[in-house]
Coordinates of C-alpha atoms and ligand atoms in Angstrom, one line a residue:
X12 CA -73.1 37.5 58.1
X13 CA -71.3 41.0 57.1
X14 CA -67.6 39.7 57.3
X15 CA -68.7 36.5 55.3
X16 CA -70.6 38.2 52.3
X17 CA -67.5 41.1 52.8
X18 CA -64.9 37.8 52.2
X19 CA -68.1 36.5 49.0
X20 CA -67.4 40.0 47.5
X21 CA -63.6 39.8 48.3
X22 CA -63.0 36.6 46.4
X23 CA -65.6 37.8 43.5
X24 CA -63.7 40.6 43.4
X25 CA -60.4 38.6 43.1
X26 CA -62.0 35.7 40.6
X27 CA -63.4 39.2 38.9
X28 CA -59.5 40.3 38.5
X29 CA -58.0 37.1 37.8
X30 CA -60.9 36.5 34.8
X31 CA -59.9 39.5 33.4
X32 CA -56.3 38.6 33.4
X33 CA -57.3 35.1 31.7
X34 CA -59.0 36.9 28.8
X35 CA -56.1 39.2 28.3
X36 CA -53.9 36.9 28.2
X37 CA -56.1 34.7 25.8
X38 CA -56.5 37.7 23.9
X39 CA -53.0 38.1 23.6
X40 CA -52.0 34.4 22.5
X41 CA -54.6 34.9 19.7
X42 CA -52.9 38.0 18.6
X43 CA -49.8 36.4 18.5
X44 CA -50.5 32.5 17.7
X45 CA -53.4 33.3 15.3
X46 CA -51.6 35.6 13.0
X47 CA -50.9 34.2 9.8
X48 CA -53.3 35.4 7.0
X49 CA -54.0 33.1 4.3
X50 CA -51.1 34.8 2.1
X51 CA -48.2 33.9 0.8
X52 CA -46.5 37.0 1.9
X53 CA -47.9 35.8 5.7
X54 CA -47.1 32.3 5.7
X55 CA -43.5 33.0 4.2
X56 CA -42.9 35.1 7.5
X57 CA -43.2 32.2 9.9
X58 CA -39.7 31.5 10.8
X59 CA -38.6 27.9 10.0
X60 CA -38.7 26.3 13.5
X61 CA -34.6 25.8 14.1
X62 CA -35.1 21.7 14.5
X63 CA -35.6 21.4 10.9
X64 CA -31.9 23.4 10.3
X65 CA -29.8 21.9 13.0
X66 CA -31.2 18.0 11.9
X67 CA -29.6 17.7 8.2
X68 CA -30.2 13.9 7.6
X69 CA -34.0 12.7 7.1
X70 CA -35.3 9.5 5.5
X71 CA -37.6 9.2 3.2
X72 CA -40.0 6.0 2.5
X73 CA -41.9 5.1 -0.1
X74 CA -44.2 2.3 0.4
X75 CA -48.0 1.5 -1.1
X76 CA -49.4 -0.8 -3.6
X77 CA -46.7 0.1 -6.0
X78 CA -44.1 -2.0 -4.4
X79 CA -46.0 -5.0 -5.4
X80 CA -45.0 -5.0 -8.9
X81 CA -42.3 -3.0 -7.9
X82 CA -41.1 -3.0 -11.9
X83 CA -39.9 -0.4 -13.8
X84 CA -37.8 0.2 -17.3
X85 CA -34.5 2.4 -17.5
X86 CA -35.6 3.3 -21.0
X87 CA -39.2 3.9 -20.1
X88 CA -39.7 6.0 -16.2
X89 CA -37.8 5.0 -14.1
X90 CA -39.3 5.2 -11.1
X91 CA -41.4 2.0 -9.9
X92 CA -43.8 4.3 -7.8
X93 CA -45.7 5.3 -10.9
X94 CA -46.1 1.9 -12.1
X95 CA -49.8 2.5 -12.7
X96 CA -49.4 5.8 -14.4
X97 CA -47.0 4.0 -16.7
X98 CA -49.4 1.0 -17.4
X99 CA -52.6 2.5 -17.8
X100 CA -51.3 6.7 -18.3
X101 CA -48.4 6.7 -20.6
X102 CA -48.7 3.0 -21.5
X103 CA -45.4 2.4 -22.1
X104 CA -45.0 -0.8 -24.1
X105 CA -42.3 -2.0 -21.2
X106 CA -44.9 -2.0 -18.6
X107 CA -47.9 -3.1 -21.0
X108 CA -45.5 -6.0 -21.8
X109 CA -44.8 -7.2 -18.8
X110 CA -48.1 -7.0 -17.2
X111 CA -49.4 -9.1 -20.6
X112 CA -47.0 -11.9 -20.3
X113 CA -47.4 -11.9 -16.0
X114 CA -50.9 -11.5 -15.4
X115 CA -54.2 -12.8 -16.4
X116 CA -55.6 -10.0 -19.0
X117 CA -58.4 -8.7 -16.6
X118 CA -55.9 -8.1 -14.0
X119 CA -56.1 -4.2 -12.4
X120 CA -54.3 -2.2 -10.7
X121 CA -56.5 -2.6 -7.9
X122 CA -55.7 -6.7 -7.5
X123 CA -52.4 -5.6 -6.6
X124 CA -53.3 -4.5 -3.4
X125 CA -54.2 -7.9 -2.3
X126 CA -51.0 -8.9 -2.7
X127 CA -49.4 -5.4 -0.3
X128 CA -49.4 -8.4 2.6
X129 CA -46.8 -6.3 5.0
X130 CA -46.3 -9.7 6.9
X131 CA -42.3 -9.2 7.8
X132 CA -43.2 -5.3 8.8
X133 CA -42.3 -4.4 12.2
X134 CA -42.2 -0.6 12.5
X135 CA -40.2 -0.8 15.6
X136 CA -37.3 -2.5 13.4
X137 CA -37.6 0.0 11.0
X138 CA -37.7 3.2 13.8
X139 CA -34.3 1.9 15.4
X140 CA -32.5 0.9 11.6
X141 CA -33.2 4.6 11.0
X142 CA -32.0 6.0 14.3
X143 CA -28.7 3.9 13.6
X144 CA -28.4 5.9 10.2
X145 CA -27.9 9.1 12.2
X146 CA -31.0 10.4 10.6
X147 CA -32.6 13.1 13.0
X148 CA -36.4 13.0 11.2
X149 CA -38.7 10.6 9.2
X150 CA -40.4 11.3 6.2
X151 CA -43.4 8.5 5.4
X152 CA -45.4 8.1 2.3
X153 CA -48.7 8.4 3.3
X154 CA -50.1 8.6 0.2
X155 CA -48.9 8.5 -3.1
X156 CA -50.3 9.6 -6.2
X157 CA -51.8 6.3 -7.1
X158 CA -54.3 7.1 -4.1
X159 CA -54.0 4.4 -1.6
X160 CA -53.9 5.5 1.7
X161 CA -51.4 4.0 4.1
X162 CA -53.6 4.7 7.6
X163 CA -57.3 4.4 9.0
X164 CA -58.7 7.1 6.8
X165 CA -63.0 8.2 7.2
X166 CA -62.1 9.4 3.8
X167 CA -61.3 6.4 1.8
X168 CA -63.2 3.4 1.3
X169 CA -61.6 0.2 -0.1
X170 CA -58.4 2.1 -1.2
X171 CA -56.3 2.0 2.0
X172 CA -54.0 -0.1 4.6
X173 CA -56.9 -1.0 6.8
X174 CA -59.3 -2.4 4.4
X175 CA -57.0 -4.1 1.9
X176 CA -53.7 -5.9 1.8
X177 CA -51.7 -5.1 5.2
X178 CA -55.1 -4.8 7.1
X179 CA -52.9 -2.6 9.4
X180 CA -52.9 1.3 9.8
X181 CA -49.1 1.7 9.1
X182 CA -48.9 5.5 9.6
X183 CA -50.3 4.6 13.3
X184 CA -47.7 2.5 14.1
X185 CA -44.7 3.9 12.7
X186 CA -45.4 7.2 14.3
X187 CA -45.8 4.9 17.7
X188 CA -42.7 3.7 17.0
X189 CA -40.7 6.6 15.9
X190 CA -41.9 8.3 18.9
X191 CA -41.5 5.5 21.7
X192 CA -38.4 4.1 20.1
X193 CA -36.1 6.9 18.8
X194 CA -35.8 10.8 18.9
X195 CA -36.9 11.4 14.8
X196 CA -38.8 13.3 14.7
X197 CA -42.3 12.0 12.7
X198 CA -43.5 13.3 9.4
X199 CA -45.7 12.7 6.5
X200 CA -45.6 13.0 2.7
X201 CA -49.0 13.4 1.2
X202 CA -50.2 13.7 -2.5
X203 CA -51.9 16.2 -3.3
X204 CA -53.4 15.0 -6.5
X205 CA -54.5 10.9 -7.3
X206 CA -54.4 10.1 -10.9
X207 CA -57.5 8.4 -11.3
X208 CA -59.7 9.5 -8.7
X209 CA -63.2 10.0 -10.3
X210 CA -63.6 13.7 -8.4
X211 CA -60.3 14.5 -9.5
X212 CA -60.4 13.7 -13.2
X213 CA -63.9 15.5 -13.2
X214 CA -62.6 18.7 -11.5
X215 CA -59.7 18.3 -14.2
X216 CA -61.8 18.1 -16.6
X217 CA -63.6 21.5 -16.0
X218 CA -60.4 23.0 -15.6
X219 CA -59.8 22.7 -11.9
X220 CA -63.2 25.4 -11.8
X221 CA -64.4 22.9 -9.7
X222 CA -63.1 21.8 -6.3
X223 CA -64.9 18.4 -5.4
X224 CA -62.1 16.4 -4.9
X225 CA -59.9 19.0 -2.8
X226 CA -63.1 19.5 -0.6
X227 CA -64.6 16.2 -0.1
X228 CA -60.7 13.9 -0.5
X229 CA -57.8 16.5 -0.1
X230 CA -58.4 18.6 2.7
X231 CA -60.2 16.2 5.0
X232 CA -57.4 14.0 4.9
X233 CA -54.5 16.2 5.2
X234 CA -56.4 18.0 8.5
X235 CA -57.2 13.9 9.4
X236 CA -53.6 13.2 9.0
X237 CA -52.5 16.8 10.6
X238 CA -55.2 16.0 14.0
X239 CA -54.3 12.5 14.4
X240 CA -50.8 12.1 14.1
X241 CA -49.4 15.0 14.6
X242 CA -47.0 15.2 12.0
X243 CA -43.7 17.2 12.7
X244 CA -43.5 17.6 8.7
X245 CA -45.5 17.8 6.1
X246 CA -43.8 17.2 3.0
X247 CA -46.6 17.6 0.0
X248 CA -46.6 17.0 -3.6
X249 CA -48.6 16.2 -6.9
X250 CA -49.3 19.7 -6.8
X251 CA -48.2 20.2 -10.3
X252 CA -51.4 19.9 -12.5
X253 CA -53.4 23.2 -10.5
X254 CA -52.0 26.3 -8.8
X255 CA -52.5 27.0 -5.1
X256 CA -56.3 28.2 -5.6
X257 CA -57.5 25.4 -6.3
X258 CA -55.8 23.1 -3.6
X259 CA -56.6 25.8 -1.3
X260 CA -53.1 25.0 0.1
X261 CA -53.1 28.9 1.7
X262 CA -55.8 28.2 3.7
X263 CA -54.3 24.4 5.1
X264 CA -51.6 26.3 6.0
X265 CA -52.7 28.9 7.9
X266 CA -54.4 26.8 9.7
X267 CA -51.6 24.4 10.5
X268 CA -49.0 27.2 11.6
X269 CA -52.4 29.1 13.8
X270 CA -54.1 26.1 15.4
X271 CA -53.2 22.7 15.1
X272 CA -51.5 20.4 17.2
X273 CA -48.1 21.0 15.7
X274 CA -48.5 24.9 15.0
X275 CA -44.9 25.8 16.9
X276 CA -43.1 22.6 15.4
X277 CA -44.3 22.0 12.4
X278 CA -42.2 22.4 9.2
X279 CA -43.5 22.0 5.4
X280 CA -41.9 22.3 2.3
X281 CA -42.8 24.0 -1.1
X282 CA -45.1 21.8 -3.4
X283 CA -48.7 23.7 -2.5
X284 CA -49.3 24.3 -6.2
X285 CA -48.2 24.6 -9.8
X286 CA -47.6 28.1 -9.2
X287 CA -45.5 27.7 -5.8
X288 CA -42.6 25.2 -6.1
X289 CA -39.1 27.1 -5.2
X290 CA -41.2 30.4 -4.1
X291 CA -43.4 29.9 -1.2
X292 CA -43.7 27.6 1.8
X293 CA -41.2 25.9 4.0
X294 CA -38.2 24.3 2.6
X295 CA -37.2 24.4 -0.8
X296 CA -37.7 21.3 -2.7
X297 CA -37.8 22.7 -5.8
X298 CA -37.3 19.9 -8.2
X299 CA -36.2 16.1 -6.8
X300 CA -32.2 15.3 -6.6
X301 CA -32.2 19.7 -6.2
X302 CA -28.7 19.8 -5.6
X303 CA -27.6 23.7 -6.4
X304 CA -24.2 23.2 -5.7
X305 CA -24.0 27.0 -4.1
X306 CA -25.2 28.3 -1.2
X307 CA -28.6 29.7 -1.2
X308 CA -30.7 32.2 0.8
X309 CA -33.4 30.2 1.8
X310 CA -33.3 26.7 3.7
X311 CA -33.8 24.2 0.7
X312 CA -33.9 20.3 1.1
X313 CA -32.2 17.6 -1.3
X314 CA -34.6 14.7 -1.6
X315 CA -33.0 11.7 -3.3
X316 CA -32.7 8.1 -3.3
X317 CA -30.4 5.4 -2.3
X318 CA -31.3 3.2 -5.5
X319 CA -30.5 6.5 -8.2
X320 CA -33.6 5.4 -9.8
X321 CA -36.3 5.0 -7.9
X322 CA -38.2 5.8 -4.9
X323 CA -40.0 2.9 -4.8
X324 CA -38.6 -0.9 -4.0
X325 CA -37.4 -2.2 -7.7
X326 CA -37.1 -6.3 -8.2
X327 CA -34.9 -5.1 -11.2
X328 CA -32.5 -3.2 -9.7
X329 CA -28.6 -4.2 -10.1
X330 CA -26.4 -3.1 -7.3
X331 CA -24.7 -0.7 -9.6
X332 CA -28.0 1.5 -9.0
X333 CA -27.6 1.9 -5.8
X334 CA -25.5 4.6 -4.6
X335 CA -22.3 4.0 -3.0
X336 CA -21.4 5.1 0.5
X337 CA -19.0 7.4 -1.0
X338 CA -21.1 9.0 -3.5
X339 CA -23.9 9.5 -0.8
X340 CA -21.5 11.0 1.5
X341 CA -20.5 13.5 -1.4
X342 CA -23.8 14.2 -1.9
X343 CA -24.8 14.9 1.9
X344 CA -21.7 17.1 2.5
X345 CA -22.0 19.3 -0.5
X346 CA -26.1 19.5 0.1
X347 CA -25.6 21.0 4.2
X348 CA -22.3 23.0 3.1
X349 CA -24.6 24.8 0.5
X350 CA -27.2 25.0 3.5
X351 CA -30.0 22.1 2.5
X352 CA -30.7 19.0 4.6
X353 CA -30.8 15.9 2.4
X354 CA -33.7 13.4 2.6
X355 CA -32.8 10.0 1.6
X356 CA -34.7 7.5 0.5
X357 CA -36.1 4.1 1.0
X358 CA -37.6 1.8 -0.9
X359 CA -39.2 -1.3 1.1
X360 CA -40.5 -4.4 -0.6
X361 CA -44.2 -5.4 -0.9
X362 CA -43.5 -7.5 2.5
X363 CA -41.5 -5.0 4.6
X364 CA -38.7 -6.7 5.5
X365 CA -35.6 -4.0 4.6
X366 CA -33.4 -5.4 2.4
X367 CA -29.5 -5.7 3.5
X368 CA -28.4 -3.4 0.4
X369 CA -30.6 0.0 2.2
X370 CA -29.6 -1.8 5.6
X371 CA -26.2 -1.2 4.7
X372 CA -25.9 2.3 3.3
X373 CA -28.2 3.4 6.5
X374 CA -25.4 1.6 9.2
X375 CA -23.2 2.8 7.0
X376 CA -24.4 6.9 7.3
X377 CA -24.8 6.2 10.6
X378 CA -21.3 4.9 11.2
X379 CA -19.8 7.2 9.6
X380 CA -22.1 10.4 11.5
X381 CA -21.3 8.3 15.0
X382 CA -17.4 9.7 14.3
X383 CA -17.9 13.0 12.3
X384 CA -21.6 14.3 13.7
X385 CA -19.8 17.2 15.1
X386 CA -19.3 19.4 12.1
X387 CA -23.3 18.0 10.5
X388 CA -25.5 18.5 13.3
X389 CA -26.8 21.9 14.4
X390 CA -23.5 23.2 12.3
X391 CA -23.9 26.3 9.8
X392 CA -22.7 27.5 6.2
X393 CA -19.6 29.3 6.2
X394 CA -18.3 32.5 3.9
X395 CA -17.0 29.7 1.8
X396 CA -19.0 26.5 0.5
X397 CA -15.8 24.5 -1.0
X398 CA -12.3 25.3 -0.5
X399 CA -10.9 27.9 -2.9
X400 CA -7.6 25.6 -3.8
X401 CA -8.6 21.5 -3.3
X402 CA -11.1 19.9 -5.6
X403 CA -13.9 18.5 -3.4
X404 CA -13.7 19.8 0.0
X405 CA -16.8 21.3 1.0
X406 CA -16.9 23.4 4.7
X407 CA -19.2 23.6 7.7
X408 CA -19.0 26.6 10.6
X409 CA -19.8 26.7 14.5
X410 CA -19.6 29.4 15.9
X411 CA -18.7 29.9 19.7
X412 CA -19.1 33.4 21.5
X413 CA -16.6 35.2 19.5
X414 CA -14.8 32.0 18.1
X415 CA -15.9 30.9 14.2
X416 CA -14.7 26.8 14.1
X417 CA -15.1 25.4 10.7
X418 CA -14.7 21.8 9.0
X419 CA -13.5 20.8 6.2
X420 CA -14.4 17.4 4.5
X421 CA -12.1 16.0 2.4
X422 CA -13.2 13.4 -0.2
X423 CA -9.3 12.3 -0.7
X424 CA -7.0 11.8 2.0
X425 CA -3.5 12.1 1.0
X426 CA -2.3 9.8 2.9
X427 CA 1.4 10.8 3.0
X428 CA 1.9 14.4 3.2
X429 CA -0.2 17.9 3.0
X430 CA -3.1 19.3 2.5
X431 CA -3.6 22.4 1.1
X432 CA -6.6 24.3 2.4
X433 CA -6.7 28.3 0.5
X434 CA -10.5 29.2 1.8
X435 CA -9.9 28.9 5.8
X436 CA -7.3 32.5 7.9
X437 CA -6.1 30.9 10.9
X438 CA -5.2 32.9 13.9
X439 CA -2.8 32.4 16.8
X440 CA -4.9 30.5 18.9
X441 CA -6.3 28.2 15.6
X442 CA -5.6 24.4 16.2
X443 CA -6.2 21.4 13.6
X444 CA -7.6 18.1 14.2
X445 CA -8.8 15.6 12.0
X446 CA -12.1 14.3 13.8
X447 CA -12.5 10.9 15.4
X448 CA -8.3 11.3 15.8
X449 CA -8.4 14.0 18.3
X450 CA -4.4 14.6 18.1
X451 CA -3.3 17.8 17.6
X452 CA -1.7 18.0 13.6
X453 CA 0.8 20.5 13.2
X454 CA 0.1 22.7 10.2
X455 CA 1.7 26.3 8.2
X456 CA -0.3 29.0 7.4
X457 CA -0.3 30.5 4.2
X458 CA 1.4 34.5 3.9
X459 CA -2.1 35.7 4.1
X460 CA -5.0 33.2 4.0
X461 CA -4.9 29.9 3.6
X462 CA -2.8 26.6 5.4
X463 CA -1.1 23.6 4.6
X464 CA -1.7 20.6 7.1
X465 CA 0.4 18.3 7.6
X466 CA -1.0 14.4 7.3
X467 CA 1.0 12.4 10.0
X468 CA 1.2 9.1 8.7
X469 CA -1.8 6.6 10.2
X470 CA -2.0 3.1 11.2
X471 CA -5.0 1.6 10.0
X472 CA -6.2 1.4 13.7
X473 CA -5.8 5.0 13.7
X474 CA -7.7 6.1 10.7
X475 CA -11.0 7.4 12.6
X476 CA -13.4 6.4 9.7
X477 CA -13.2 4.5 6.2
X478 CA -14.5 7.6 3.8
X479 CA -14.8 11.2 3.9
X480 CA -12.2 12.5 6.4
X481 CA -13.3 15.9 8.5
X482 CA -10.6 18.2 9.7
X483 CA -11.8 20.6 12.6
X484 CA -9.4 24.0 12.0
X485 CA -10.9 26.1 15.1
X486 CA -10.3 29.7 15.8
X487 CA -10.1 31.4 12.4
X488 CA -10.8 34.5 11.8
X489 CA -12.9 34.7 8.5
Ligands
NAG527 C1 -50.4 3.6 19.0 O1 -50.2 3.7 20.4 C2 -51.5 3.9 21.1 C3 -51.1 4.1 22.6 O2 -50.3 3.1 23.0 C4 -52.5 2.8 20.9 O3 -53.7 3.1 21.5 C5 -52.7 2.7 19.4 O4 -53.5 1.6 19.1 C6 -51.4 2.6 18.6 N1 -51.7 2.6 17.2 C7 -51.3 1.7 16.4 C8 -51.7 1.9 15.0 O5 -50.6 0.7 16.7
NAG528 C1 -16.4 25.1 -5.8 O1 -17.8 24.8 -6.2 C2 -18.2 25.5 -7.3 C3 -19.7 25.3 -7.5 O2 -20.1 23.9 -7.3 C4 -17.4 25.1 -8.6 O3 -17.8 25.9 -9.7 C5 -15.9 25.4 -8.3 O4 -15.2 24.9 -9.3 C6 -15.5 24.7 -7.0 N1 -14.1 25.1 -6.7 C7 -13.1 24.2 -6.6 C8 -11.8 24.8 -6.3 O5 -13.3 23.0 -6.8

């Protein structure tokens, strides 16, 4: 009886000890994990998780009731996704126009949905097409600013995926599929605002004094959203009518980077409020097509679109406005030597099936990242953004223990001859290659920075890529 109640007390004594531990150690996560303060000045100090930096390429998608009329006038706005704002906000004659000669005159905005049938969508499809770009994350429309919610919301009733036109909760399945079928990571765009939601017009209406609609729409769907698909980004907008106060975006936040599912991974960008944009939050977005041209301190984000346009699907469109491989590879180059990822977008048609014009810019990206991925992914900005001497070439850095390797991408090959580089100091042990080629090029350096590289001439079976041409000079010493 004494040894046995001696071992009782032994192992109370040891579950005593080990409880303690526990609630130190849970005291301790909460010190660390729970730390941000609903503050700007705290939730800036969260360092960006180091996915977002090293990934570069995202796509974009913009998909809802919109791409059913999927219309929209150069001379009026351009962009299709504010179709309804055009028709029934500005009114643009265009728009008013078209919807008198097409429709019957008590046609709204809300019959369109009918007609969102999703029949040729297959998320799968659409997860692998945007692995094959190269892109390294997803970026899905949620919801846009006409309101319609594109998953199985408890907060919206007749005005989403499930209930009306696709019947299907699209968010659910493309984050299945993103997740089973590729390594993007998944994230959401989310409006803050919804042009004619009843709550939101009345809290507009007394001057954003009230907060109806960010208490009882808002916020219960963006911790909905955060909770149940775990979201990897959260890229918000239609902040721009009220500050941060009134979309209590402080508070979301703190929450997201304290406890929820995605606090160590999650990344988010800037628009949190009138007052916030290009000051506060994640990446800078600061306005759409933000393309600085120079480096800048903070991590920034270009978000822009394949047709120049638009962000959502356009029966309109010519193929002059969509951007050529060329000019998106200019754009993507300059964007990560300046230190921004670029998000591209988009568009899909009312009936999800991809049409071969995106197809091809995303195999395209992705052919072209398959040969050159080397100086994009995970790479850094170097002391110099574009060369010093030659137009157009813009520069990447990796840097290995003490070596600094940099690349240079060259919009114009000459294809006979040399190149003159004046940013890059080579040292003794510096070689050049031009990527995808792998042959060592001979090259001279300059008296005291700079080198000219010498362009062997290439068979066409040679030439490692058709546009943008990346020459690896390693080992320099600035
Ligand atoms: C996502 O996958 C889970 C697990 O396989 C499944 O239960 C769920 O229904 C799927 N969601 C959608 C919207 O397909
Ligand atoms: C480098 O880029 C800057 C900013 O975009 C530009 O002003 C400058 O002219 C460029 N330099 C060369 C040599 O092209």
């Amino acid at each position: 009886m004494e040894s046995k109640s001696f071992i009782r007390d032994g192992l109370k004594l040891k579950s005593t000890s080990i409880l303690f531990l526990l609630l130190s150690i849970t005291q301790m996560t909460l010190l660390t994990a729970g730390h941000y303060k609903p503050t700007w000045e705290s939730l800036d100090s969260r360092p960006l998780p180091q996915w977002y930096d090293d990934a570069k390429l995202g796509i974009f998608v913009h998909w809802g009731v919109f791409s059913v009329p999927s219309f929209s006038l150069s001379s009026e706005e351009f962009s299709s996704e504010w179709f309804w704002y055009d028709w029934k906000g500005w009114r643009y004659p265009g728009v008013v126009n078209f919807m008198r000669k097409n429709y019957r005159p008590d046609f709204t905005y809300a019959d369109f949905a009918k007609a969102f049938t999703a029949e040729f969508f297959n998320a799968n499809e659409w997860a692998k097409l945007f692995q094959r770009s190269g892109a390294r994350y997803l970026v899905f429309v949620a919801k846009h600013h006409e309101g319609f919610n594109n998953w199985d919301s408890k907060y919206s009733f007749n005005w989403n995926s499930v209930d009306v036109g696709p019947k299907r909760d699209i968010v659910g399945e493309l984050m299945n599929a993103t997740r089973s079928q590729t390594d993007l990571k998944f994230g959401i765009y989310h409006s803050l605002y919804e042009w004619f939601n009843p709550l939101y017009m009345r809290d507009k209406s007394h001057l954003f004094l009230t907060q109806d609609f960010v208490e009882q729409k808002t916020l219960p769907e963006l911790y909905e959203l955060v909770n149940k698909y775990k979201p990897e980004i959260v890229w918000s907008d239609g902040d721009s009518e009220a500050p941060d106060v009134y979309w209590k975006s402080r508070e979301f936040l703190a929450w997201l980077y304290n406890s929820s599912p995605v606090k160590d991974t999650v990344v988010v960008n800037d628009r949190w409020g009138s007052n916030i944009g290009c000051h506060h939050g994640g990446f800078y977005t600061c306005g759409d097509r933000f393309d600085p041209g120079v480096l800048l301190a903070h991590k920034w984000e270009n978000a822009m679109t394949i047709d120049g346009h638009s962000w959502g699907f356009r029966r309109n469109a010519d193929l002059s406005d969509y951007l050529s491989i060329e000019e998106l590879l200019q754009t993507f180059v300059k964007t990560i030597s300046c230190g921004g990822n670029m998000l591209m977008n988009v568009g899909p048609p009312h009936h999800g099936h991809i049409t071969p014009i995106y197809e091809e810019r995303l195999r395209q990206m992705g052919s072209w990242l398959k040969v050159n991925g080397e100086a994009v992914y995970a790479s850094r900005t170097w002391n110099y953004q574009n060369d010093t001497e030659t137009p157009s070439v813009w520069y990447t850095k990796k840097t290995y223990a003490q070596n600094t390797d940099i690349y240079a991408f060259v919009f114009h090959l000459p294809e006979w001859g040399t190149l003159a580089l004046g940013a890059p100091t080579v040292s003794k042990k510096t070689q050049v290659t031009l990527l995808g080629h792998n042959m060592p090029l001979s090259f001279r350096p300059a008296p005291s920075q700079g080198l000219d590289i010498f362009i062997p001439p290439l068979s066409i079976s040679q030439i490692p890529c058709k546009w943008l041409w990346v020459f690896k000079i390693t080992a320099v010493t600035n």
